């Protein structure tokens, strides 16, 4: 018994005794997030900065202050936590990307995205693993197992979808955005299969049967992850459409959408599927069906809530990576071999550049080969931009590196510590340097001849989009475009020249005939004026 | 090194090995939350149910299923976690209450709220502590220290603000809602001081100096907590008003409001203040200033986002309490003394009833004594309703009981286990039985003579409130009422009959002259059409 009322104090004054560090660090982190958002707004018009670089620098600055304040003892306030990252920070970012993505663009480039995401990631993985194995021996980096080199390949092949969202603009370069971001989503599914396969199979005996099994695994994982996302998305649409008939409750609708989108991610993780792929698909389905079944107010709220949660999570990640970069413990361990560390970092950066080039250019040519229309082919400038925009490595690489080379955040072995500092160096360098230059590169390569980047969205934007002012944020105008497409029946010429348009036409027919009557969606959600307030803005 | 790629797997497929329990339970909890929200919607028209009771029963049902599935080993999926409750679940609920509260009503009854919250909680605390000490000896409950009895007093004096929000309707009974809920907020501040005082002072030597110091502590804590909340609220208004001049970004505005409201709570916890009081005041200030400085879309989004987060947190708490009630470990320990446990629970329930009656009725008479106008006095029926509506004990009591009588969720001593099961019994009984009856009691006592409950809001609701359909949710219409009050200059008669009106009049003058020009607010936020979409709904 002993402590008596004293222990009761612990919860109310909470946190004075045991948990003080946690309240401290939450306070600091929330303050820094506020600062990042304000600074991000102030620097919005600045051509050189973007939000992630701003958060990185804020994190670095805070790290320096903590270092000075603790007299060199520590630069960070808590250890990198994979659970925090994968369970709480990543889902809102990927869901929001699916929710706000231009669906037409995404599905039109489906094959190219699959090529880049699945085959491309494999190529990059093997080049980086093999390159590191050969070149690290010349650097005398210490002893690494074969599994470590494969892990290095995986760490540095992991495209950072979050960075992509920041440097490419969906409205300016819709084609490139959908290709690079879509590749990132498929990349995740590939990685899960890759790791599962490497875990299960004997690495010494790689034969065709193993490769076939690997490919089979990939497709079954890809399909089940997709189906789970679609299923939960449709379920949310159905529940809201059926149960809410006659009266609406904005808060409950919003809560259901938030909870069910998260449910899709966490269920995928539970079943060892690709949560990123599942939640992305769930976002797409929800924006296509569920979003049209809710009240006007719920639409505005969900659209901005998802974007806001994503913004906070992104800022949090970059802030943390910046703060962690100065972790003194690891730098002390590698201080004796600083030259080696710099050498290894440059080497890995070079391998990242080569590994990506090795699949972007050949696969683009392959993809172009299957495209009939000249306007849908990727020209060289676009290929360079795709190559460049996917070079950034971010929090996913960090999480992988910590998991492979550090046990619960601490590194004892110099070789392992070097790998952690190398990863940090590559992440910082690629995010800051490549990130800073991407905007300019895009402008330089694509916008002098203003039409290359917008080749695909050839239909004129419908003037109708102005009649939905509150909601017209790309999503509606796109849907109206789609309707615009429908009004023209597919001619024989169109079928020959643009096969994807034809697939799209039949999908819309099926959607209108079978899906929308059941699951709701644009034009199919019964309008029920639940309260007098609902009707007045229509 | 060892594990190699195996460890990398852990994060991607995350969760297969170490964290499986956590992903399991998150999945189950999110599914249950979805179910609760859907069921809550379906049962909305049911006169007997409310959302909290529904969540409690869902939790109980799931507990039974888990019990059967694990063959009696366990009924819950994770242990009661005070940090989860106080750091993550409570802030959104209290902030939302402050954000949506009818401010006029709240401040008009400020003195009564302070009386009930501060003096009343003290009276209830002493009656329950003393009653338990005397009566437990006759029951032979085992050995308890004096500190334990004081803790029992604190546990069962903790009004559950969350329950209050559920059973009383702000629109139907604004006066009672503001009194009971306001009392709950002040109750928290009192508790913090009470525990701090009990911790520091020697309990054997209570003299007038100690009591004076105690009262001094209370006021300094009350004032600093209030100031911190107001300060952060005003800061958010100022930042958004100044920095966002000329161009708006809905997502950043929403993110800033969410982050700064949370910052107020966590800072208060850091400084050992009352986080509940701080975040409540921050909510009030934000709804008065900040909310008017943001875009239309941000207003809709924040209003519903805060309500949604609060709904999810409330559902989560009740779901958990229901699930935890069946924890087999504790029931096994008390199974030998089931009679004693039932006896102690009934006793505590009776003490709760008496303790609350002992301050509501005398203090209501005292409060009436100082009120000039007959219409502002609390009649007997209203007093009974206030007494009844504040009887529920909820998650706060549970958290306190766990902290006092269980170490990290487990109870070894039979005496301690009995106290935990007693708390659960009291919480379940008060929430279900009192909660079920409150709606009916309110209807029975107050609505036959339809005017008693709405005595204070005597001004006719302005017809203007219909011109703001998207936002008219009580908050605007109230502000318009306030403007209505201003148009009439205060006469001598009014000053005598309604002193609070006069205070309100001068506050409005000060607000319009000094506060609003700096911090924005209704009518003082520059309208800047950041994008063509902004202007169109006005």
PDB file of C-alpha atoms in Angstrom, chain B residues 175-402:
ATOM      1  CA  UNK B 175     -28.511  26.561 -17.494  1.00  0.00           C
ATOM      2  CA  UNK B 176     -28.205  23.111 -15.943  1.00  0.00           C
ATOM      3  CA  UNK B 177     -25.710  22.003 -18.574  1.00  0.00           C
ATOM      4  CA  UNK B 178     -23.429  24.935 -17.897  1.00  0.00           C
ATOM      5  CA  UNK B 179     -23.711  24.487 -14.133  1.00  0.00           C
ATOM      6  CA  UNK B 180     -23.035  20.753 -14.031  1.00  0.00           C
ATOM      7  CA  UNK B 181     -20.372  20.782 -16.706  1.00  0.00           C
ATOM      8  CA  UNK B 182     -18.695  23.921 -15.387  1.00  0.00           C
ATOM      9  CA  UNK B 183     -18.638  22.343 -11.951  1.00  0.00           C
ATOM     10  CA  UNK B 184     -16.848  19.345 -13.453  1.00  0.00           C
ATOM     11  CA  UNK B 185     -14.136  21.546 -14.919  1.00  0.00           C
ATOM     12  CA  UNK B 186     -13.540  23.424 -11.663  1.00  0.00           C
ATOM     13  CA  UNK B 187     -13.709  20.102  -9.823  1.00  0.00           C
ATOM     14  CA  UNK B 188     -10.569  19.054 -11.663  1.00  0.00           C
ATOM     15  CA  UNK B 189      -8.635  22.119 -10.539  1.00  0.00           C
ATOM     16  CA  UNK B 190      -9.783  21.479  -6.968  1.00  0.00           C
ATOM     17  CA  UNK B 191      -8.630  17.888  -7.163  1.00  0.00           C
ATOM     18  CA  UNK B 192      -5.126  18.800  -8.312  1.00  0.00           C
ATOM     19  CA  UNK B 193      -4.721  21.226  -5.412  1.00  0.00           C
ATOM     20  CA  UNK B 194      -6.234  18.752  -3.001  1.00  0.00           C
ATOM     21  CA  UNK B 195      -3.791  16.024  -3.955  1.00  0.00           C
ATOM     22  CA  UNK B 196      -0.816  18.346  -4.013  1.00  0.00           C
ATOM     23  CA  UNK B 197      -1.784  19.633  -0.583  1.00  0.00           C
ATOM     24  CA  UNK B 198      -2.339  16.166   0.879  1.00  0.00           C
ATOM     25  CA  UNK B 199       0.992  15.109  -0.527  1.00  0.00           C
ATOM     26  CA  UNK B 200       2.963  17.962   0.966  1.00  0.00           C
ATOM     27  CA  UNK B 201       1.319  18.659   4.292  1.00  0.00           C
ATOM     28  CA  UNK B 202       1.488  16.654   7.449  1.00  0.00           C
ATOM     29  CA  UNK B 203      -1.975  15.173   7.851  1.00  0.00           C
ATOM     30  CA  UNK B 204      -1.748  14.933  11.631  1.00  0.00           C
ATOM     31  CA  UNK B 205      -1.456  18.692  12.102  1.00  0.00           C
ATOM     32  CA  UNK B 206      -4.217  20.538  10.279  1.00  0.00           C
ATOM     33  CA  UNK B 207      -4.460  24.151  11.441  1.00  0.00           C
ATOM     34  CA  UNK B 208      -5.778  27.405  10.060  1.00  0.00           C
ATOM     35  CA  UNK B 209      -2.443  28.286   8.454  1.00  0.00           C
ATOM     36  CA  UNK B 210      -2.555  25.076   6.437  1.00  0.00           C
ATOM     37  CA  UNK B 211      -6.132  25.744   5.363  1.00  0.00           C
ATOM     38  CA  UNK B 212      -5.234  29.301   4.307  1.00  0.00           C
ATOM     39  CA  UNK B 213      -2.252  28.067   2.354  1.00  0.00           C
ATOM     40  CA  UNK B 214      -4.486  25.498   0.737  1.00  0.00           C
ATOM     41  CA  UNK B 215      -6.974  28.160  -0.357  1.00  0.00           C
ATOM     42  CA  UNK B 216      -4.118  30.330  -1.612  1.00  0.00           C
ATOM     43  CA  UNK B 217      -2.767  27.413  -3.621  1.00  0.00           C
ATOM     44  CA  UNK B 218      -6.165  26.810  -5.125  1.00  0.00           C
ATOM     45  CA  UNK B 219      -6.550  30.365  -6.343  1.00  0.00           C
ATOM     46  CA  UNK B 220      -3.047  30.642  -7.740  1.00  0.00           C
ATOM     47  CA  UNK B 221      -3.488  27.348  -9.585  1.00  0.00           C
ATOM     48  CA  UNK B 222      -6.900  28.389 -10.840  1.00  0.00           C
ATOM     49  CA  UNK B 223      -5.611  31.723 -12.107  1.00  0.00           C
ATOM     50  CA  UNK B 224      -2.425  30.422 -13.717  1.00  0.00           C
ATOM     51  CA  UNK B 225      -4.283  27.584 -15.460  1.00  0.00           C
ATOM     52  CA  UNK B 226      -6.876  30.044 -16.759  1.00  0.00           C
ATOM     53  CA  UNK B 227      -4.236  32.524 -17.904  1.00  0.00           C
ATOM     54  CA  UNK B 228      -2.262  29.858 -19.745  1.00  0.00           C
ATOM     55  CA  UNK B 229      -5.372  28.711 -21.617  1.00  0.00           C
ATOM     56  CA  UNK B 230      -6.372  32.268 -22.511  1.00  0.00           C
ATOM     57  CA  UNK B 231      -2.825  33.136 -23.532  1.00  0.00           C
ATOM     58  CA  UNK B 232      -2.414  30.224 -25.926  1.00  0.00           C
ATOM     59  CA  UNK B 233      -5.892  30.821 -27.331  1.00  0.00           C
ATOM     60  CA  UNK B 234      -5.085  34.478 -27.995  1.00  0.00           C
ATOM     61  CA  UNK B 235      -1.691  33.579 -29.425  1.00  0.00           C
ATOM     62  CA  UNK B 236      -3.347  31.241 -31.935  1.00  0.00           C
ATOM     63  CA  UNK B 237      -5.789  34.004 -32.896  1.00  0.00           C
ATOM     64  CA  UNK B 238      -2.980  36.514 -33.286  1.00  0.00           C
ATOM     65  CA  UNK B 239      -0.745  34.221 -35.329  1.00  0.00           C
ATOM     66  CA  UNK B 240      -3.520  33.267 -37.713  1.00  0.00           C
ATOM     67  CA  UNK B 241      -4.750  36.851 -38.023  1.00  0.00           C
ATOM     68  CA  UNK B 242      -1.335  38.423 -38.637  1.00  0.00           C
ATOM     69  CA  UNK B 243       0.579  35.824 -40.563  1.00  0.00           C
ATOM     70  CA  UNK B 244      -2.224  34.699 -42.770  1.00  0.00           C
ATOM     71  CA  UNK B 245      -3.059  38.143 -43.962  1.00  0.00           C
ATOM     72  CA  UNK B 246      -3.429  38.123 -47.699  1.00  0.00           C
ATOM     73  CA  UNK B 247      -3.520  34.412 -48.241  1.00  0.00           C
ATOM     74  CA  UNK B 248      -5.079  31.552 -46.437  1.00  0.00           C
ATOM     75  CA  UNK B 249      -4.249  27.897 -46.223  1.00  0.00           C
ATOM     76  CA  UNK B 250      -7.068  25.881 -44.766  1.00  0.00           C
ATOM     77  CA  UNK B 251      -4.977  22.844 -43.892  1.00  0.00           C
ATOM     78  CA  UNK B 252      -2.370  24.895 -42.064  1.00  0.00           C
ATOM     79  CA  UNK B 253      -5.005  26.852 -40.160  1.00  0.00           C
ATOM     80  CA  UNK B 254      -6.723  23.665 -39.041  1.00  0.00           C
ATOM     81  CA  UNK B 255      -3.394  22.064 -38.127  1.00  0.00           C
ATOM     82  CA  UNK B 256      -2.385  25.125 -36.085  1.00  0.00           C
ATOM     83  CA  UNK B 257      -5.676  25.151 -34.201  1.00  0.00           C
ATOM     84  CA  UNK B 258      -5.444  21.435 -33.392  1.00  0.00           C
ATOM     85  CA  UNK B 259      -1.798  21.642 -32.367  1.00  0.00           C
ATOM     86  CA  UNK B 260      -2.117  24.794 -30.277  1.00  0.00           C
ATOM     87  CA  UNK B 261      -5.148  23.517 -28.402  1.00  0.00           C
ATOM     88  CA  UNK B 262      -3.237  20.372 -27.544  1.00  0.00           C
ATOM     89  CA  UNK B 263      -0.208  22.469 -26.655  1.00  0.00           C
ATOM     90  CA  UNK B 264      -2.244  24.315 -24.024  1.00  0.00           C
ATOM     91  CA  UNK B 265      -3.187  21.041 -22.323  1.00  0.00           C
ATOM     92  CA  UNK B 266       0.241  19.480 -22.413  1.00  0.00           C
ATOM     93  CA  UNK B 267       1.933  22.684 -21.222  1.00  0.00           C
ATOM     94  CA  UNK B 268      -0.445  22.853 -18.279  1.00  0.00           C
ATOM     95  CA  UNK B 269       0.455  19.262 -17.407  1.00  0.00           C
ATOM     96  CA  UNK B 270       4.126  20.115 -17.724  1.00  0.00           C
ATOM     97  CA  UNK B 271       3.790  22.988 -15.249  1.00  0.00           C
ATOM     98  CA  UNK B 272       1.661  20.898 -12.848  1.00  0.00           C
ATOM     99  CA  UNK B 273      -1.413  22.991 -13.548  1.00  0.00           C
ATOM    100  CA  UNK B 274      -4.920  21.782 -14.276  1.00  0.00           C
ATOM    101  CA  UNK B 275      -4.793  20.751 -17.919  1.00  0.00           C
ATOM    102  CA  UNK B 276      -8.549  20.331 -18.040  1.00  0.00           C
ATOM    103  CA  UNK B 277      -9.156  23.921 -16.955  1.00  0.00           C
ATOM    104  CA  UNK B 278      -6.493  25.269 -19.329  1.00  0.00           C
ATOM    105  CA  UNK B 279      -7.698  23.428 -22.406  1.00  0.00           C
ATOM    106  CA  UNK B 280     -11.301  24.347 -21.620  1.00  0.00           C
ATOM    107  CA  UNK B 281     -10.418  28.063 -21.500  1.00  0.00           C
ATOM    108  CA  UNK B 282      -8.312  27.691 -24.632  1.00  0.00           C
ATOM    109  CA  UNK B 283     -11.363  26.222 -26.380  1.00  0.00           C
ATOM    110  CA  UNK B 284     -13.512  29.153 -25.291  1.00  0.00           C
ATOM    111  CA  UNK B 285     -10.973  31.737 -26.487  1.00  0.00           C
ATOM    112  CA  UNK B 286     -10.414  29.929 -29.781  1.00  0.00           C
ATOM    113  CA  UNK B 287     -14.120  29.803 -30.516  1.00  0.00           C
ATOM    114  CA  UNK B 288     -14.428  33.512 -29.679  1.00  0.00           C
ATOM    115  CA  UNK B 289     -11.440  34.835 -31.657  1.00  0.00           C
ATOM    116  CA  UNK B 290      -9.451  32.330 -33.679  1.00  0.00           C
ATOM    117  CA  UNK B 291     -12.443  30.657 -35.259  1.00  0.00           C
ATOM    118  CA  UNK B 292     -13.499  33.913 -36.915  1.00  0.00           C
ATOM    119  CA  UNK B 293     -10.050  34.536 -38.388  1.00  0.00           C
ATOM    120  CA  UNK B 294      -9.954  31.456 -40.570  1.00  0.00           C
ATOM    121  CA  UNK B 295     -11.577  30.581 -43.877  1.00  0.00           C
ATOM    122  CA  UNK B 296     -15.150  29.338 -44.171  1.00  0.00           C
ATOM    123  CA  UNK B 297     -13.879  25.888 -44.937  1.00  0.00           C
ATOM    124  CA  UNK B 298     -11.609  25.876 -41.903  1.00  0.00           C
ATOM    125  CA  UNK B 299     -14.575  26.844 -39.729  1.00  0.00           C
ATOM    126  CA  UNK B 300     -16.669  23.942 -40.919  1.00  0.00           C
ATOM    127  CA  UNK B 301     -13.700  21.607 -40.681  1.00  0.00           C
ATOM    128  CA  UNK B 302     -12.593  22.600 -37.178  1.00  0.00           C
ATOM    129  CA  UNK B 303     -16.118  22.563 -35.795  1.00  0.00           C
ATOM    130  CA  UNK B 304     -16.735  19.012 -36.969  1.00  0.00           C
ATOM    131  CA  UNK B 305     -13.206  17.726 -36.498  1.00  0.00           C
ATOM    132  CA  UNK B 306     -13.178  18.689 -32.839  1.00  0.00           C
ATOM    133  CA  UNK B 307     -16.640  17.186 -32.328  1.00  0.00           C
ATOM    134  CA  UNK B 308     -15.593  14.001 -34.126  1.00  0.00           C
ATOM    135  CA  UNK B 309     -12.378  13.565 -32.168  1.00  0.00           C
ATOM    136  CA  UNK B 310     -14.341  14.109 -28.980  1.00  0.00           C
ATOM    137  CA  UNK B 311     -16.935  11.536 -30.038  1.00  0.00           C
ATOM    138  CA  UNK B 312     -14.253   8.954 -30.809  1.00  0.00           C
ATOM    139  CA  UNK B 313     -12.460   9.586 -27.503  1.00  0.00           C
ATOM    140  CA  UNK B 314     -15.687   9.329 -25.488  1.00  0.00           C
ATOM    141  CA  UNK B 315     -16.708   6.112 -27.210  1.00  0.00           C
ATOM    142  CA  UNK B 316     -13.239   4.711 -26.651  1.00  0.00           C
ATOM    143  CA  UNK B 317     -13.369   5.433 -22.915  1.00  0.00           C
ATOM    144  CA  UNK B 318     -16.776   3.858 -22.321  1.00  0.00           C
ATOM    145  CA  UNK B 319     -15.936   0.892 -24.509  1.00  0.00           C
ATOM    146  CA  UNK B 320     -12.828   0.311 -22.478  1.00  0.00           C
ATOM    147  CA  UNK B 321     -14.536   0.702 -19.108  1.00  0.00           C
ATOM    148  CA  UNK B 322     -17.178  -1.826 -20.195  1.00  0.00           C
ATOM    149  CA  UNK B 323     -14.544  -4.280 -21.342  1.00  0.00           C
ATOM    150  CA  UNK B 324     -12.477  -3.857 -18.223  1.00  0.00           C
ATOM    151  CA  UNK B 325     -15.422  -4.425 -15.882  1.00  0.00           C
ATOM    152  CA  UNK B 326     -15.205  -8.176 -16.412  1.00  0.00           C
ATOM    153  CA  UNK B 327     -11.513  -8.483 -15.641  1.00  0.00           C
ATOM    154  CA  UNK B 328     -11.508 -11.958 -14.157  1.00  0.00           C
ATOM    155  CA  UNK B 329      -8.340 -11.540 -12.141  1.00  0.00           C
ATOM    156  CA  UNK B 330      -9.871  -9.006  -9.801  1.00  0.00           C
ATOM    157  CA  UNK B 331     -13.178 -10.801  -9.445  1.00  0.00           C
ATOM    158  CA  UNK B 332     -11.375 -13.995  -8.474  1.00  0.00           C
ATOM    159  CA  UNK B 333      -9.616 -12.169  -5.665  1.00  0.00           C
ATOM    160  CA  UNK B 334     -12.849 -10.841  -4.209  1.00  0.00           C
ATOM    161  CA  UNK B 335     -14.980 -13.927  -4.864  1.00  0.00           C
ATOM    162  CA  UNK B 336     -14.528 -15.074  -1.248  1.00  0.00           C
ATOM    163  CA  UNK B 337     -15.898 -11.822   0.052  1.00  0.00           C
ATOM    164  CA  UNK B 338     -18.567 -11.105  -2.529  1.00  0.00           C
ATOM    165  CA  UNK B 339     -21.000 -10.008   0.176  1.00  0.00           C
ATOM    166  CA  UNK B 340     -18.531  -7.471   1.500  1.00  0.00           C
ATOM    167  CA  UNK B 341     -17.858  -6.168  -1.991  1.00  0.00           C
ATOM    168  CA  UNK B 342     -21.562  -5.672  -2.661  1.00  0.00           C
ATOM    169  CA  UNK B 343     -21.969  -4.053   0.756  1.00  0.00           C
ATOM    170  CA  UNK B 344     -19.075  -1.663   0.200  1.00  0.00           C
ATOM    171  CA  UNK B 345     -20.337  -0.743  -3.276  1.00  0.00           C
ATOM    172  CA  UNK B 346     -23.832   0.073  -1.992  1.00  0.00           C
ATOM    173  CA  UNK B 347     -22.291   2.046   0.842  1.00  0.00           C
ATOM    174  CA  UNK B 348     -20.110   4.068  -1.489  1.00  0.00           C
ATOM    175  CA  UNK B 349     -23.034   4.684  -3.812  1.00  0.00           C
ATOM    176  CA  UNK B 350     -25.055   5.953  -0.859  1.00  0.00           C
ATOM    177  CA  UNK B 351     -22.156   8.187   0.210  1.00  0.00           C
ATOM    178  CA  UNK B 352     -21.946   9.590  -3.302  1.00  0.00           C
ATOM    179  CA  UNK B 353     -25.667  10.435  -3.199  1.00  0.00           C
ATOM    180  CA  UNK B 354     -25.416  12.000   0.275  1.00  0.00           C
ATOM    181  CA  UNK B 355     -22.139  13.792  -0.405  1.00  0.00           C
ATOM    182  CA  UNK B 356     -23.567  15.483  -3.486  1.00  0.00           C
ATOM    183  CA  UNK B 357     -26.861  16.365  -1.807  1.00  0.00           C
ATOM    184  CA  UNK B 358     -24.910  17.887   1.089  1.00  0.00           C
ATOM    185  CA  UNK B 359     -23.507  20.633  -1.079  1.00  0.00           C
ATOM    186  CA  UNK B 360     -25.966  21.091  -3.941  1.00  0.00           C
ATOM    187  CA  UNK B 361     -28.943  22.108  -1.823  1.00  0.00           C
ATOM    188  CA  UNK B 362     -27.203  24.383   0.740  1.00  0.00           C
ATOM    189  CA  UNK B 363     -25.009  26.033  -1.896  1.00  0.00           C
ATOM    190  CA  UNK B 364     -27.985  26.559  -4.216  1.00  0.00           C
ATOM    191  CA  UNK B 365     -29.751  28.413  -1.417  1.00  0.00           C
ATOM    192  CA  UNK B 366     -26.599  30.460  -0.836  1.00  0.00           C
ATOM    193  CA  UNK B 367     -26.335  31.209  -4.551  1.00  0.00           C
ATOM    194  CA  UNK B 368     -30.012  32.184  -4.745  1.00  0.00           C
ATOM    195  CA  UNK B 369     -29.496  34.537  -1.843  1.00  0.00           C
ATOM    196  CA  UNK B 370     -27.112  36.666  -3.912  1.00  0.00           C
ATOM    197  CA  UNK B 371     -29.269  36.735  -7.007  1.00  0.00           C
ATOM    198  CA  UNK B 372     -31.611  39.674  -7.313  1.00  0.00           C
ATOM    199  CA  UNK B 373     -33.876  38.522 -10.112  1.00  0.00           C
ATOM    200  CA  UNK B 374     -36.367  35.765  -9.331  1.00  0.00           C
ATOM    201  CA  UNK B 375     -35.851  34.218 -12.758  1.00  0.00           C
ATOM    202  CA  UNK B 376     -32.153  33.597 -12.121  1.00  0.00           C
ATOM    203  CA  UNK B 377     -32.712  31.674  -8.903  1.00  0.00           C
ATOM    204  CA  UNK B 378     -32.524  27.887  -8.923  1.00  0.00           C
ATOM    205  CA  UNK B 379     -35.846  26.360  -7.924  1.00  0.00           C
ATOM    206  CA  UNK B 380     -36.092  23.043  -6.102  1.00  0.00           C
ATOM    207  CA  UNK B 381     -36.769  20.978  -9.208  1.00  0.00           C
ATOM    208  CA  UNK B 382     -33.691  22.379 -10.878  1.00  0.00           C
ATOM    209  CA  UNK B 383     -31.625  21.677  -7.789  1.00  0.00           C
ATOM    210  CA  UNK B 384     -32.778  18.055  -7.829  1.00  0.00           C
ATOM    211  CA  UNK B 385     -31.826  17.787 -11.490  1.00  0.00           C
ATOM    212  CA  UNK B 386     -28.366  19.257 -10.865  1.00  0.00           C
ATOM    213  CA  UNK B 387     -27.891  16.871  -7.959  1.00  0.00           C
ATOM    214  CA  UNK B 388     -28.930  13.902 -10.062  1.00  0.00           C
ATOM    215  CA  UNK B 389     -27.057  14.809 -13.247  1.00  0.00           C
ATOM    216  CA  UNK B 390     -23.710  15.037 -11.461  1.00  0.00           C
ATOM    217  CA  UNK B 391     -23.963  11.674  -9.741  1.00  0.00           C
ATOM    218  CA  UNK B 392     -22.313   9.678 -12.473  1.00  0.00           C
ATOM    219  CA  UNK B 393     -18.787   8.486 -11.904  1.00  0.00           C
ATOM    220  CA  UNK B 394     -16.724   7.519 -14.914  1.00  0.00           C
ATOM    221  CA  UNK B 395     -13.289   7.031 -16.354  1.00  0.00           C
ATOM    222  CA  UNK B 396     -11.662   9.627 -14.083  1.00  0.00           C
ATOM    223  CA  UNK B 397     -12.732   7.642 -11.017  1.00  0.00           C
ATOM    224  CA  UNK B 398     -11.478   4.452 -12.644  1.00  0.00           C
ATOM    225  CA  UNK B 399      -8.102   6.001 -13.404  1.00  0.00           C
ATOM    226  CA  UNK B 400      -7.771   7.272  -9.829  1.00  0.00           C
ATOM    227  CA  UNK B 401      -8.782   3.933  -8.330  1.00  0.00           C
ATOM    228  CA  UNK B 402      -6.304   2.011 -10.457  1.00  0.00           C
TER     229      UNK B 402
END
